[in-house]
Coordinates of C-alpha atoms in Angstrom, one line a residue:
M1 CA 23.5 -16.0 -21.6
R2 CA 19.8 -15.8 -24.1
L3 CA 16.7 -17.1 -22.0
A4 CA 13.8 -19.2 -23.3
A5 CA 10.3 -17.0 -23.4
P6 CA 7.9 -19.2 -21.5
T7 CA 8.7 -20.2 -18.4
A8 CA 9.3 -23.6 -17.7
L9 CA 7.0 -23.0 -14.4
A10 CA 4.4 -21.0 -16.4
L11 CA 4.5 -23.5 -18.6
I12 CA 3.8 -26.0 -16.3
L13 CA 0.2 -24.4 -14.8
L14 CA -1.0 -24.1 -18.4
T15 CA -0.9 -27.9 -18.4
L16 CA -2.7 -28.5 -14.8
C17 CA -6.2 -27.4 -16.1
P18 CA -8.3 -28.1 -19.5
R19 CA -8.3 -26.3 -22.3
V20 CA -10.9 -25.2 -25.0
H21 CA -10.0 -25.8 -28.8
A22 CA -8.3 -22.2 -30.2
Q23 CA -11.2 -21.7 -32.3
T24 CA -13.1 -21.6 -28.9
Y25 CA -12.1 -18.0 -28.9
P26 CA -11.0 -17.1 -32.8
L27 CA -8.3 -14.5 -33.1
G28 CA -10.0 -11.4 -35.4
P29 CA -8.6 -8.7 -37.7
D30 CA -7.0 -7.0 -35.4
S31 CA -4.5 -9.5 -34.6
M32 CA -3.2 -10.3 -37.8
V33 CA -1.0 -8.1 -39.8
Q34 CA -2.9 -5.4 -42.1
V35 CA -2.4 -4.1 -45.2
G36 CA -1.3 -0.7 -45.2
V37 CA -0.1 -0.5 -41.4
P38 CA 2.6 0.8 -40.6
H39 CA 5.3 -1.7 -38.6
G40 CA 7.0 -0.8 -35.0
T41 CA 10.1 -2.2 -34.6
V42 CA 10.6 -5.1 -32.0
T43 CA 14.6 -4.8 -30.7
H44 CA 15.6 -7.3 -27.8
S45 CA 18.6 -7.7 -24.7
T46 CA 19.1 -9.0 -21.8
F47 CA 19.2 -7.0 -18.7
T48 CA 21.5 -8.2 -15.0
S49 CA 20.0 -7.0 -12.5
K50 CA 22.1 -5.2 -9.5
T51 CA 20.7 -4.0 -6.9
V52 CA 16.8 -4.9 -6.5
F53 CA 16.5 -8.4 -7.7
P54 CA 20.7 -8.8 -7.5
G55 CA 22.4 -12.0 -10.3
T56 CA 19.3 -12.1 -12.1
V57 CA 19.5 -12.2 -16.0
R58 CA 16.4 -11.8 -17.8
D59 CA 15.1 -11.9 -21.8
C60 CA 13.7 -7.9 -22.9
W61 CA 11.4 -6.7 -25.9
V62 CA 11.0 -2.9 -25.9
Y63 CA 7.9 -2.2 -29.1
V64 CA 8.1 1.4 -30.9
P65 CA 5.2 2.3 -32.5
A66 CA 6.2 3.4 -36.2
E67 CA 4.4 6.5 -35.2
Y68 CA 6.5 7.6 -32.4
D69 CA 8.5 10.6 -33.5
G70 CA 10.7 11.4 -30.3
K71 CA 9.2 15.0 -30.7
T72 CA 5.5 14.1 -28.4
P73 CA 5.8 12.0 -25.2
A74 CA 4.9 8.5 -26.3
C75 CA 2.5 6.5 -23.1
L76 CA 4.4 3.0 -21.9
M77 CA 2.8 -0.5 -21.3
V78 CA 5.1 -3.0 -19.5
F79 CA 4.0 -6.6 -19.9
Q80 CA 5.7 -9.9 -17.7
D81 CA 6.5 -13.3 -19.1
G82 CA 7.9 -11.0 -22.1
G83 CA 8.4 -13.6 -24.4
W84 CA 4.3 -14.3 -25.0
F85 CA 3.6 -10.7 -25.3
A86 CA 6.4 -10.2 -27.7
D87 CA 5.6 -13.5 -30.4
T88 CA 3.7 -12.2 -32.9
N89 CA 3.0 -16.4 -33.8
S90 CA 1.2 -16.8 -30.3
S91 CA -2.0 -15.3 -29.3
F92 CA -1.2 -12.2 -27.5
R93 CA 0.3 -10.6 -30.8
V94 CA 1.6 -7.6 -29.2
P95 CA 3.3 -6.0 -31.5
V96 CA 0.9 -6.3 -34.4
V97 CA -2.4 -5.5 -32.5
C98 CA -0.2 -2.7 -31.4
D99 CA 0.4 -1.5 -34.7
N100 CA -3.7 -1.5 -36.0
L101 CA -4.9 0.1 -32.7
I102 CA -2.4 3.4 -32.6
Y103 CA -2.9 3.1 -36.3
H104 CA -6.7 3.0 -36.0
H105 CA -6.0 5.8 -33.2
Q106 CA -8.3 3.5 -30.8
M107 CA -5.1 3.6 -28.3
P108 CA -2.6 6.4 -27.7
V109 CA 0.9 6.0 -29.7
T110 CA 2.7 4.0 -27.0
I111 CA 6.4 2.3 -26.6
V112 CA 5.7 -1.4 -25.2
V113 CA 8.3 -3.1 -22.4
M114 CA 7.8 -7.2 -22.4
V115 CA 10.2 -8.5 -20.3
N116 CA 10.8 -12.5 -19.1
P117 CA 11.3 -13.4 -15.5
G118 CA 14.9 -13.2 -13.8
V119 CA 16.9 -16.2 -13.8
V120 CA 20.6 -16.1 -11.8
P121 CA 22.2 -18.8 -14.0
A122 CA 23.3 -21.7 -12.5
A123 CA 27.1 -22.2 -10.7
N124 CA 28.0 -24.6 -12.7
S125 CA 27.5 -27.2 -15.6
H126 CA 26.0 -29.3 -13.2
A127 CA 23.9 -26.9 -11.4
L128 CA 20.4 -26.0 -11.5
A129 CA 19.6 -22.4 -12.1
R130 CA 17.2 -19.9 -9.7
Y131 CA 13.7 -18.8 -11.2
N132 CA 12.5 -15.9 -10.2
R133 CA 9.3 -16.0 -11.6
S134 CA 7.1 -16.6 -8.2
L135 CA 9.6 -14.3 -6.4
E136 CA 8.8 -11.5 -7.9
Y137 CA 5.4 -11.8 -9.5
D138 CA 3.0 -13.0 -6.5
S139 CA 4.5 -11.5 -3.7
M140 CA 2.4 -9.0 -2.3
S141 CA 5.3 -6.1 -1.6
G142 CA 6.2 -2.8 -4.3
R143 CA 10.4 -4.4 -4.7
Y144 CA 9.1 -5.9 -8.8
V145 CA 7.4 -2.2 -9.6
R146 CA 11.1 -0.7 -7.9
F147 CA 12.9 -3.1 -9.9
L148 CA 11.3 -1.5 -13.2
N149 CA 11.3 1.9 -12.2
E150 CA 14.4 2.3 -10.5
E151 CA 16.4 -0.5 -12.3
L152 CA 15.3 -1.8 -16.0
L153 CA 13.2 0.9 -17.8
P154 CA 15.6 3.9 -17.0
A155 CA 18.5 1.1 -19.0
L156 CA 15.6 0.1 -21.9
I157 CA 13.9 3.4 -22.8
G158 CA 16.0 6.0 -21.1
K159 CA 16.5 7.3 -24.3
Y160 CA 12.4 7.6 -25.3
H161 CA 10.6 10.4 -24.6
I162 CA 8.3 9.0 -22.3
S163 CA 5.4 10.5 -20.3
S164 CA 5.8 10.7 -16.8
D165 CA 2.1 11.4 -16.3
P166 CA 0.9 7.7 -14.6
S167 CA -2.3 8.0 -16.2
D168 CA -0.1 7.4 -19.4
R169 CA 1.9 3.9 -17.6
A170 CA 0.1 1.1 -18.6
I171 CA 1.0 -2.8 -17.0
G172 CA -0.3 -6.3 -17.4
G173 CA 0.7 -9.8 -17.6
I174 CA -0.8 -13.6 -17.5
S175 CA -0.9 -16.0 -14.5
S176 CA 1.3 -14.2 -12.4
G177 CA 2.4 -11.8 -14.4
G178 CA -1.2 -11.1 -13.8
S179 CA -1.4 -11.0 -10.3
C180 CA 2.1 -9.1 -10.6
A181 CA 0.9 -6.0 -12.5
F182 CA -2.1 -5.6 -9.9
T183 CA 0.2 -5.7 -7.0
A184 CA 2.9 -2.6 -9.2
A185 CA -0.2 -0.8 -10.2
W186 CA -2.0 -1.2 -5.9
E187 CA 1.8 -0.5 -4.4
R188 CA 2.4 2.5 -7.1
P189 CA -0.5 4.1 -8.1
D190 CA 2.0 6.8 -9.2
C191 CA 3.6 4.7 -11.8
F192 CA 0.9 2.6 -13.2
R193 CA -2.4 3.3 -13.3
R194 CA -3.9 1.2 -16.1
V195 CA -3.5 -2.9 -15.6
L196 CA -4.0 -5.8 -17.1
S197 CA -4.8 -8.7 -15.6
F198 CA -5.3 -12.5 -17.9
V199 CA -6.2 -15.9 -15.2
G200 CA -4.1 -13.3 -12.8
S201 CA -2.8 -15.8 -9.7
F202 CA -4.6 -14.2 -7.0
T203 CA -4.3 -17.3 -4.6
D204 CA -2.3 -18.1 -1.4
L205 CA 0.7 -18.4 -3.7
R206 CA 2.4 -15.8 -2.0
G207 CA -0.3 -14.3 0.2
A208 CA -2.1 -12.7 -3.2
D209 CA -5.6 -14.3 -2.2
R210 CA -6.0 -11.2 0.7
Y211 CA -6.4 -8.5 -1.7
P212 CA -10.9 -9.1 -1.3
S213 CA -10.6 -7.7 1.8
L214 CA -7.6 -5.3 1.3
I215 CA -9.0 -3.4 -1.2
R216 CA -12.6 -3.2 0.4
K217 CA -10.9 -1.7 3.4
S218 CA -8.6 0.6 2.2
A219 CA -9.2 4.2 0.7
P220 CA -9.2 3.7 -3.0
R221 CA -6.5 3.9 -5.0
P222 CA -6.8 5.8 -8.8
I223 CA -6.6 3.2 -10.9
R224 CA -8.1 1.4 -13.8
V225 CA -8.3 -2.8 -14.2
F226 CA -9.3 -5.5 -17.0
M227 CA -9.5 -9.0 -16.1
Q228 CA -10.1 -11.5 -17.7
D229 CA -10.8 -15.2 -15.8
A230 CA -12.3 -18.8 -16.7
T231 CA -14.3 -20.9 -15.6
H232 CA -12.4 -24.1 -15.7
D233 CA -9.4 -22.1 -14.7
L234 CA -6.8 -23.9 -11.5
D235 CA -8.3 -25.2 -8.5
I236 CA -5.5 -26.3 -6.3
Y237 CA -3.5 -26.5 -3.7
P238 CA -2.7 -22.1 -3.0
G239 CA -6.8 -22.0 -3.8
S240 CA -9.4 -21.2 -7.2
W241 CA -8.2 -19.2 -9.2
Y242 CA -11.6 -18.4 -11.2
L243 CA -13.3 -17.8 -7.2
N244 CA -10.6 -15.7 -6.1
A245 CA -10.5 -13.6 -9.3
Q246 CA -14.1 -13.0 -9.0
S247 CA -13.8 -12.1 -5.4
I248 CA -11.4 -9.6 -6.6
A249 CA -14.0 -7.7 -9.4
D250 CA -16.7 -7.6 -6.5
A251 CA -14.1 -5.9 -4.7
L252 CA -13.2 -3.6 -6.9
R253 CA -16.8 -2.5 -8.0
Y254 CA -18.0 -2.6 -4.0
S255 CA -15.6 0.7 -3.7
G256 CA -15.6 2.2 -6.7
Y257 CA -13.1 0.9 -8.6
A258 CA -13.3 1.3 -13.6
V259 CA -12.8 -2.4 -13.7
K260 CA -13.9 -4.4 -16.4
F261 CA -13.8 -8.6 -16.5
V262 CA -14.9 -11.6 -18.6
V263 CA -15.5 -14.9 -18.3
G264 CA -14.9 -17.3 -20.1
S265 CA -15.1 -21.0 -20.9
G266 CA -11.9 -22.1 -20.7
G267 CA -8.7 -23.0 -18.4
H268 CA -5.1 -21.5 -17.4
D269 CA -3.9 -20.3 -20.8
G270 CA -4.0 -17.4 -23.2
I271 CA -6.7 -18.8 -26.2
Q272 CA -9.0 -16.0 -24.7
G273 CA -6.9 -13.6 -23.5
G274 CA -5.5 -13.4 -27.1
A275 CA -8.4 -13.3 -28.8
I276 CA -9.6 -10.3 -26.5
M277 CA -6.3 -8.2 -26.3
P278 CA -7.4 -5.5 -28.6
D279 CA -10.3 -5.1 -27.0
A280 CA -8.9 -5.2 -23.5
L281 CA -6.9 -2.4 -24.3
R282 CA -9.5 -0.5 -26.4
W283 CA -10.7 -1.0 -23.2
L284 CA -7.5 0.5 -20.6
W285 CA -6.8 3.5 -22.8
R286 CA -10.4 4.4 -23.0
G287 CA -11.5 8.4 -22.6
Y288 CA -7.3 9.1 -22.9
P289 CA -6.3 11.5 -22.1
D290 CA -7.7 11.5 -19.6
A291 CA -6.4 11.0 -16.2
V292 CA -7.3 8.1 -13.9
R293 CA -8.9 9.4 -10.8
A294 CA -9.6 7.3 -8.0
A295 CA -13.5 6.5 -7.4
A296 CA -14.9 9.9 -5.8
T297 CA -17.9 8.5 -3.2
S298 CA -17.6 4.0 -2.9
P299 CA -19.2 2.3 0.1
Q300 CA -16.7 2.6 2.1
H301 CA -16.6 6.1 1.9
D302 CA -20.6 6.2 3.1
T303 CA -19.6 3.7 6.2
D304 CA -17.0 4.8 7.7
A305 CA -16.2 8.4 8.8
L306 CA -12.3 8.9 8.5
M307 CA -12.2 7.1 5.1
P308 CA -11.2 10.8 2.9
R309 CA -14.0 12.7 1.2
R310 CA -10.5 15.3 -0.7
A311 CA -7.0 15.1 -0.5
W312 CA -4.4 15.9 2.1
S313 CA -3.1 18.9 3.0
R314 CA 0.3 19.3 3.4
V315 CA 1.8 21.8 6.0
S316 CA 5.2 21.5 6.1
S317 CA 8.2 20.4 4.4
A318 CA 9.9 16.4 4.0
G319 CA 12.3 16.0 7.1
F320 CA 10.6 18.8 9.9
A321 CA 8.9 16.5 11.8
A322 CA 10.5 13.4 14.1
G323 CA 6.8 12.0 14.4
A324 CA 6.2 12.5 18.3
V325 CA 2.9 14.4 18.2
A326 CA 0.1 15.3 21.2
S327 CA -2.7 17.8 21.0
A328 CA -3.9 21.0 23.4
P329 CA -6.5 21.8 25.0
D330 CA -6.6 24.0 23.1
G331 CA -6.5 23.1 19.7
S332 CA -3.5 23.2 19.3
L333 CA -0.1 20.2 18.7
Y334 CA 2.7 20.1 19.2
L335 CA 5.6 17.9 17.4
A336 CA 8.7 16.9 18.3
V337 CA 11.2 18.0 15.4
R338 CA 13.8 16.2 13.6
S339 CA 16.5 18.9 14.4
G340 CA 15.7 19.1 18.4
G341 CA 12.9 20.4 20.0
I342 CA 9.1 20.7 20.2
E343 CA 6.8 23.1 18.0
R344 CA 3.9 24.0 18.1
F345 CA 0.9 23.7 15.1
N346 CA -2.4 26.0 15.3
P347 CA -5.3 24.5 15.2
Q348 CA -5.3 24.7 11.2
G349 CA -2.2 22.1 11.0
K350 CA 0.3 25.5 10.5
P351 CA 3.7 26.7 12.5
A352 CA 2.4 28.9 15.3
G353 CA 6.3 28.8 17.4
W354 CA 8.8 26.9 19.6
L355 CA 8.2 26.0 23.0
V356 CA 12.0 24.5 23.3
R357 CA 14.0 24.4 20.7
A358 CA 16.4 21.3 22.3
G359 CA 16.3 17.7 22.9
N360 CA 15.0 15.2 20.8
Y361 CA 12.3 14.1 22.1
T362 CA 10.6 10.3 21.2
A363 CA 7.4 10.8 22.2
L364 CA 5.0 13.8 23.7
A365 CA 1.4 14.0 25.7
C366 CA -0.4 16.5 26.7
K367 CA -2.8 17.5 29.9
A368 CA -5.6 19.4 30.9
D369 CA -4.0 22.4 31.6
G370 CA -1.2 22.4 28.6
V371 CA 2.0 21.1 30.2
V372 CA 4.0 19.6 27.8
V373 CA 4.6 16.0 29.1
G374 CA 8.0 14.5 26.5
A375 CA 10.5 11.5 27.0
L376 CA 13.8 13.0 26.7
N377 CA 17.1 11.0 27.3
R378 CA 16.0 8.3 29.6
S379 CA 13.6 10.9 31.7
I380 CA 9.7 11.9 31.3
V381 CA 9.6 15.3 31.6
E382 CA 6.8 18.3 31.7
I383 CA 7.4 21.2 30.2
D384 CA 4.8 24.5 30.9
G385 CA 4.4 27.2 28.3
N386 CA 7.4 29.1 28.8
G387 CA 9.5 26.0 27.8
N388 CA 10.6 25.3 31.8
R389 CA 10.9 21.3 32.2
R390 CA 10.3 19.8 35.1
T391 CA 12.0 16.3 35.5
V392 CA 9.2 13.2 37.0
A393 CA 10.6 9.9 36.2
R394 CA 14.0 9.0 35.5
G395 CA 15.7 5.5 34.2
F396 CA 13.4 4.5 31.1
T397 CA 13.7 5.2 27.2
A398 CA 10.0 5.3 26.8
G399 CA 8.4 4.1 23.4
G400 CA 5.1 5.7 24.6
L401 CA 3.3 8.8 26.4
V402 CA -0.3 8.8 27.1
A403 CA -1.8 11.3 30.7
N404 CA -5.5 11.1 31.3
H405 CA -8.5 13.7 32.7
A406 CA -6.7 14.2 35.9
G407 CA -3.0 14.7 34.9
D408 CA -2.0 11.3 36.0
I409 CA 0.7 9.8 32.9
Y410 CA 1.3 6.1 31.5
A411 CA 4.3 5.4 29.8
S412 CA 5.6 2.7 28.5
D413 CA 9.0 1.2 29.1
P414 CA 10.1 -1.6 26.1
G415 CA 13.3 -2.0 26.9
H416 CA 12.1 -3.4 30.8
A417 CA 8.7 -4.6 29.0
T418 CA 7.2 -2.3 31.6
I419 CA 4.1 -0.1 31.5
W420 CA 4.7 3.1 34.6
L421 CA 1.9 4.9 36.3
I422 CA 3.4 9.0 37.2
P423 CA 0.0 9.8 39.6
E424 CA -0.2 13.9 39.0
H425 CA 1.1 13.8 42.4
G426 CA 3.4 10.8 43.3
H427 CA 6.1 8.9 41.9
A428 CA 6.6 6.2 39.0
T429 CA 5.1 2.9 40.2
A430 CA 4.8 0.0 37.1
A431 CA 1.7 0.0 36.3
V432 CA 2.0 -3.8 34.6
K433 CA 5.3 -5.8 33.7
G434 CA 5.9 -7.8 31.1
A435 CA 4.2 -5.7 28.5
N436 CA 5.7 -7.7 25.5
E437 CA 7.8 -4.9 24.5
A438 CA 5.0 -2.1 24.6
G439 CA 5.2 1.0 22.6
A440 CA 2.4 4.2 21.3
L441 CA 0.1 4.2 23.6
A442 CA -3.8 5.4 23.8
L443 CA -6.7 5.3 26.1
S444 CA -10.6 4.8 24.8
P445 CA -13.1 6.9 25.6
D446 CA -14.4 6.1 28.7
Q447 CA -11.0 6.5 29.9
T448 CA -11.2 3.0 31.4
L449 CA -9.1 1.4 28.8
L450 CA -4.8 1.4 28.2
L451 CA -4.0 0.7 24.6
A452 CA -0.4 -0.2 23.9
A453 CA 1.2 -0.7 20.5
S454 CA 3.3 -5.0 20.3
R455 CA 6.7 -3.6 19.7
S456 CA 7.8 -7.9 19.7
P457 CA 6.0 -9.2 17.7
G458 CA 4.6 -6.3 16.1
R459 CA 1.3 -7.3 14.2
Y460 CA -1.2 -6.6 18.1
I461 CA -2.2 -3.7 20.3
W462 CA -2.8 -4.9 23.3
S463 CA -6.6 -3.3 25.6
Y464 CA -5.6 -3.1 29.5
Q465 CA -8.2 -2.7 31.6
I466 CA -7.5 0.5 34.5
G467 CA -8.2 -0.3 37.8
Q468 CA -9.5 1.8 40.6
E469 CA -5.7 2.3 41.9
G470 CA -4.4 3.2 38.2
Q471 CA -2.9 -0.5 37.6
L472 CA -3.2 -2.2 34.4
H473 CA -4.8 -5.9 34.7
F474 CA -6.5 -8.2 31.7
G475 CA -3.8 -7.1 29.3
Q476 CA -5.1 -8.7 25.6
P477 CA -3.6 -8.6 22.4
Y478 CA -7.1 -7.4 21.4
F479 CA -5.9 -5.4 17.9
D480 CA -4.9 -7.5 15.1
L481 CA -2.7 -5.1 13.3
F482 CA -3.3 -5.2 9.8
V483 CA 0.8 -6.6 8.4
R484 CA 2.2 -6.1 5.1
H485 CA 3.0 -9.5 3.7
D486 CA 6.9 -8.7 3.2
H487 CA 6.7 -6.7 6.1
P488 CA 6.6 -9.0 9.2
E489 CA 8.4 -6.6 11.0
D490 CA 6.0 -3.2 10.8
T491 CA 5.3 -2.1 13.9
V492 CA 2.9 0.6 15.4
S493 CA 4.7 4.1 15.2
A494 CA 1.7 6.1 17.2
L495 CA -2.4 5.7 18.3
T496 CA -5.4 8.0 19.0
T497 CA -8.7 7.3 19.6
L498 CA -11.5 8.4 18.1
T499 CA -15.1 9.6 20.2
D500 CA -17.1 6.6 19.3
G501 CA -14.1 4.1 20.4
E502 CA -12.5 3.5 17.3
L503 CA -8.5 3.4 17.0
V504 CA -6.2 5.0 14.4
A505 CA -2.6 3.3 15.1
T506 CA 0.0 4.4 12.6
T507 CA 2.4 2.2 10.5
P508 CA 4.9 1.8 7.8
A509 CA 1.5 1.3 5.2
G510 CA -0.2 4.3 6.1
L511 CA -3.1 4.5 8.6
D512 CA -5.2 0.9 10.1
L513 CA -8.1 1.9 11.7
F514 CA -10.0 -0.4 14.0
D515 CA -13.2 -1.1 15.5
Q516 CA -14.4 -0.7 18.1
A517 CA -14.5 -5.1 18.7
G518 CA -10.5 -5.1 17.7
R519 CA -11.3 -5.2 14.0
T520 CA -9.7 -3.8 10.6
T521 CA -11.8 -1.8 9.0
G522 CA -9.3 0.3 6.7
V523 CA -5.8 1.2 5.7
V524 CA -5.2 4.4 4.6
P525 CA -1.6 5.9 2.9
L526 CA -0.3 9.0 3.2
P527 CA 0.1 10.4 -0.6
A528 CA 2.7 9.4 -2.4
R529 CA 2.7 5.9 -0.9
K530 CA 4.1 7.6 2.8
G531 CA 4.2 5.1 5.6
A532 CA 2.6 7.0 8.9
A533 CA 5.3 7.8 11.8
G534 CA 2.6 10.0 14.3
A535 CA -0.9 11.0 14.5
A536 CA -2.5 12.6 16.3
F537 CA -6.7 15.0 16.4
C538 CA -6.8 18.8 16.9
G539 CA -8.9 21.7 15.6
G540 CA -10.9 23.7 18.1
N541 CA -14.0 20.5 17.3
G542 CA -11.1 17.8 17.3
Q543 CA -11.9 16.8 14.0
T544 CA -8.4 17.6 12.0
L545 CA -6.4 14.9 12.1
V546 CA -3.1 15.0 11.5
A547 CA -0.4 12.5 10.9
V548 CA 3.4 12.9 10.4
A549 CA 5.3 10.7 7.6
A550 CA 8.1 8.5 7.5
D551 CA 10.1 11.4 5.7
G552 CA 9.2 13.6 8.5
A553 CA 6.2 16.1 6.1
V554 CA 3.6 16.9 7.9
Y555 CA -0.1 16.4 6.5
I556 CA -3.7 17.9 7.9
W557 CA -7.1 16.3 6.8
P558 CA -10.3 16.7 7.6
T559 CA -12.3 13.8 9.4
Q560 CA -16.0 13.5 9.8
I561 CA -15.8 12.1 13.3
A562 CA -14.1 13.7 16.2
G563 CA -11.2 11.9 18.0
A564 CA -11.2 11.1 21.3
M565 CA -9.2 14.0 23.5
P566 CA -6.6 12.0 26.6
F567 CA -6.7 15.7 29.3
A568 CA -10.6 15.9 28.5
T569 CA -13.9 14.5 30.5
P570 CA -14.4 10.9 30.3
S571 CA -17.0 9.8 27.0
E572 CA -19.4 6.7 27.2
P573 CA -18.9 5.5 23.3
A574 CA -22.2 3.1 21.6
A575 CA -21.7 -1.0 22.4
P576 CA -19.3 -1.6 19.0
I577 CA -21.5 -3.9 16.3
L578 CA -20.5 -8.2 16.9

């Protein structure tokens, strides 16, 4: 089956706004066949996806430069809407431009994969095919880059010697293919670090209009971005292409990224993009083979004490921890282990012996006297320093635990939508019912507010005021969680607060940071884009954040502010900026 090179949807979009005559942006000599420059080869094939986008068929072109010798690893570049870029009579003429730039040593030896979006062929001659372009390109997810890494690229270029260094890999495209290129690098900077976007669709086709705020709130990624857009680009129902591109470029500059934004007077087409393609590739590969690194400083680093100033340190192997974690008064930490039991870590994050070697604990807390509280087999138990257990409540499986400075325990019961109060000397009573399947719990620094993550829906973290008798009142969905566009089921697995009243929540996206007023101020991924399953502050000064990744690996991260330890004397934080 042979699929058309330019996609139908993209062609329709190109007719919706004014076009500038091609001579306004003429092609230069680097886009023309030059005498004496050897030609690379371009091979065409079709590819059928079996897993990520099952049933989709697509055209693919692979350009191999004449300089490729099979011995030295080549760089890699991927283009979406590949037919336009492979066509040597189009504006882009990628094979011709790469021939010239590689020959003149203005970009490295690069194998280029140009791939069209997938189509599920029609079921019969009277049926319509299913066109996957918007699903693949406009979605804010890692699904498309996973398709490239796991399916397409191994099949197309498995026989070539390609560098595995993400700084040696670039990705680009036009319109939705351009925003797709950005999403691929944003989601997986361990795979692609150089991005090229012509008239990118950073609008609300499938949520990409969220990028400006997300870029500003997130720890900088190690990516470099070249963008082009035009003042007469599309301005239709999902937004303005030009204004959104400008907002993306501004956000990238604000956060310290290497970004170049070229603005023209044209429309939603490839005319200007084709004319500047050689310059764009030169800029994208400038400084090669130097690595593309994340910004060392940015305004976000300067204003947020939790933003990373150095890399995470890994202190245990993957598969070690279960996610349940609690800080102890002596600065150490307790972690539940997937194979069963609770292990103690010293203030430097190193294993320091077992508390107990059996039992699958789903939540942990620690009291001021060092007694550990754990959720185990539909019961709440207290464990002393010798590993002796005492049951203090029965009949439910806790989704979260926290113990205050007086030794009173709060335990969430998602199965019964209840948060229980277990006094230091007394029996469990319902502190509040109808608690929206509450999960993870935390206390404000002054211990007058209980924070409870909702598991249904998972978007909110509730805030309750604690009454004189420990009962919970005035519950509100106070913290508005960042939820990944393609993962509405994301939920919070742990909560911990800071001495200034800010909040850290662990989610499949990493760490969500909130100011005291309930607003998301940052999203910090764990190394290798792993989600987070648990987190707590520890150390002598309480300024070491320990995070448990979804795969069980444990990481530590020194911060500039201390955690609010629930077992400590309550302290009143300053009022937030509203």
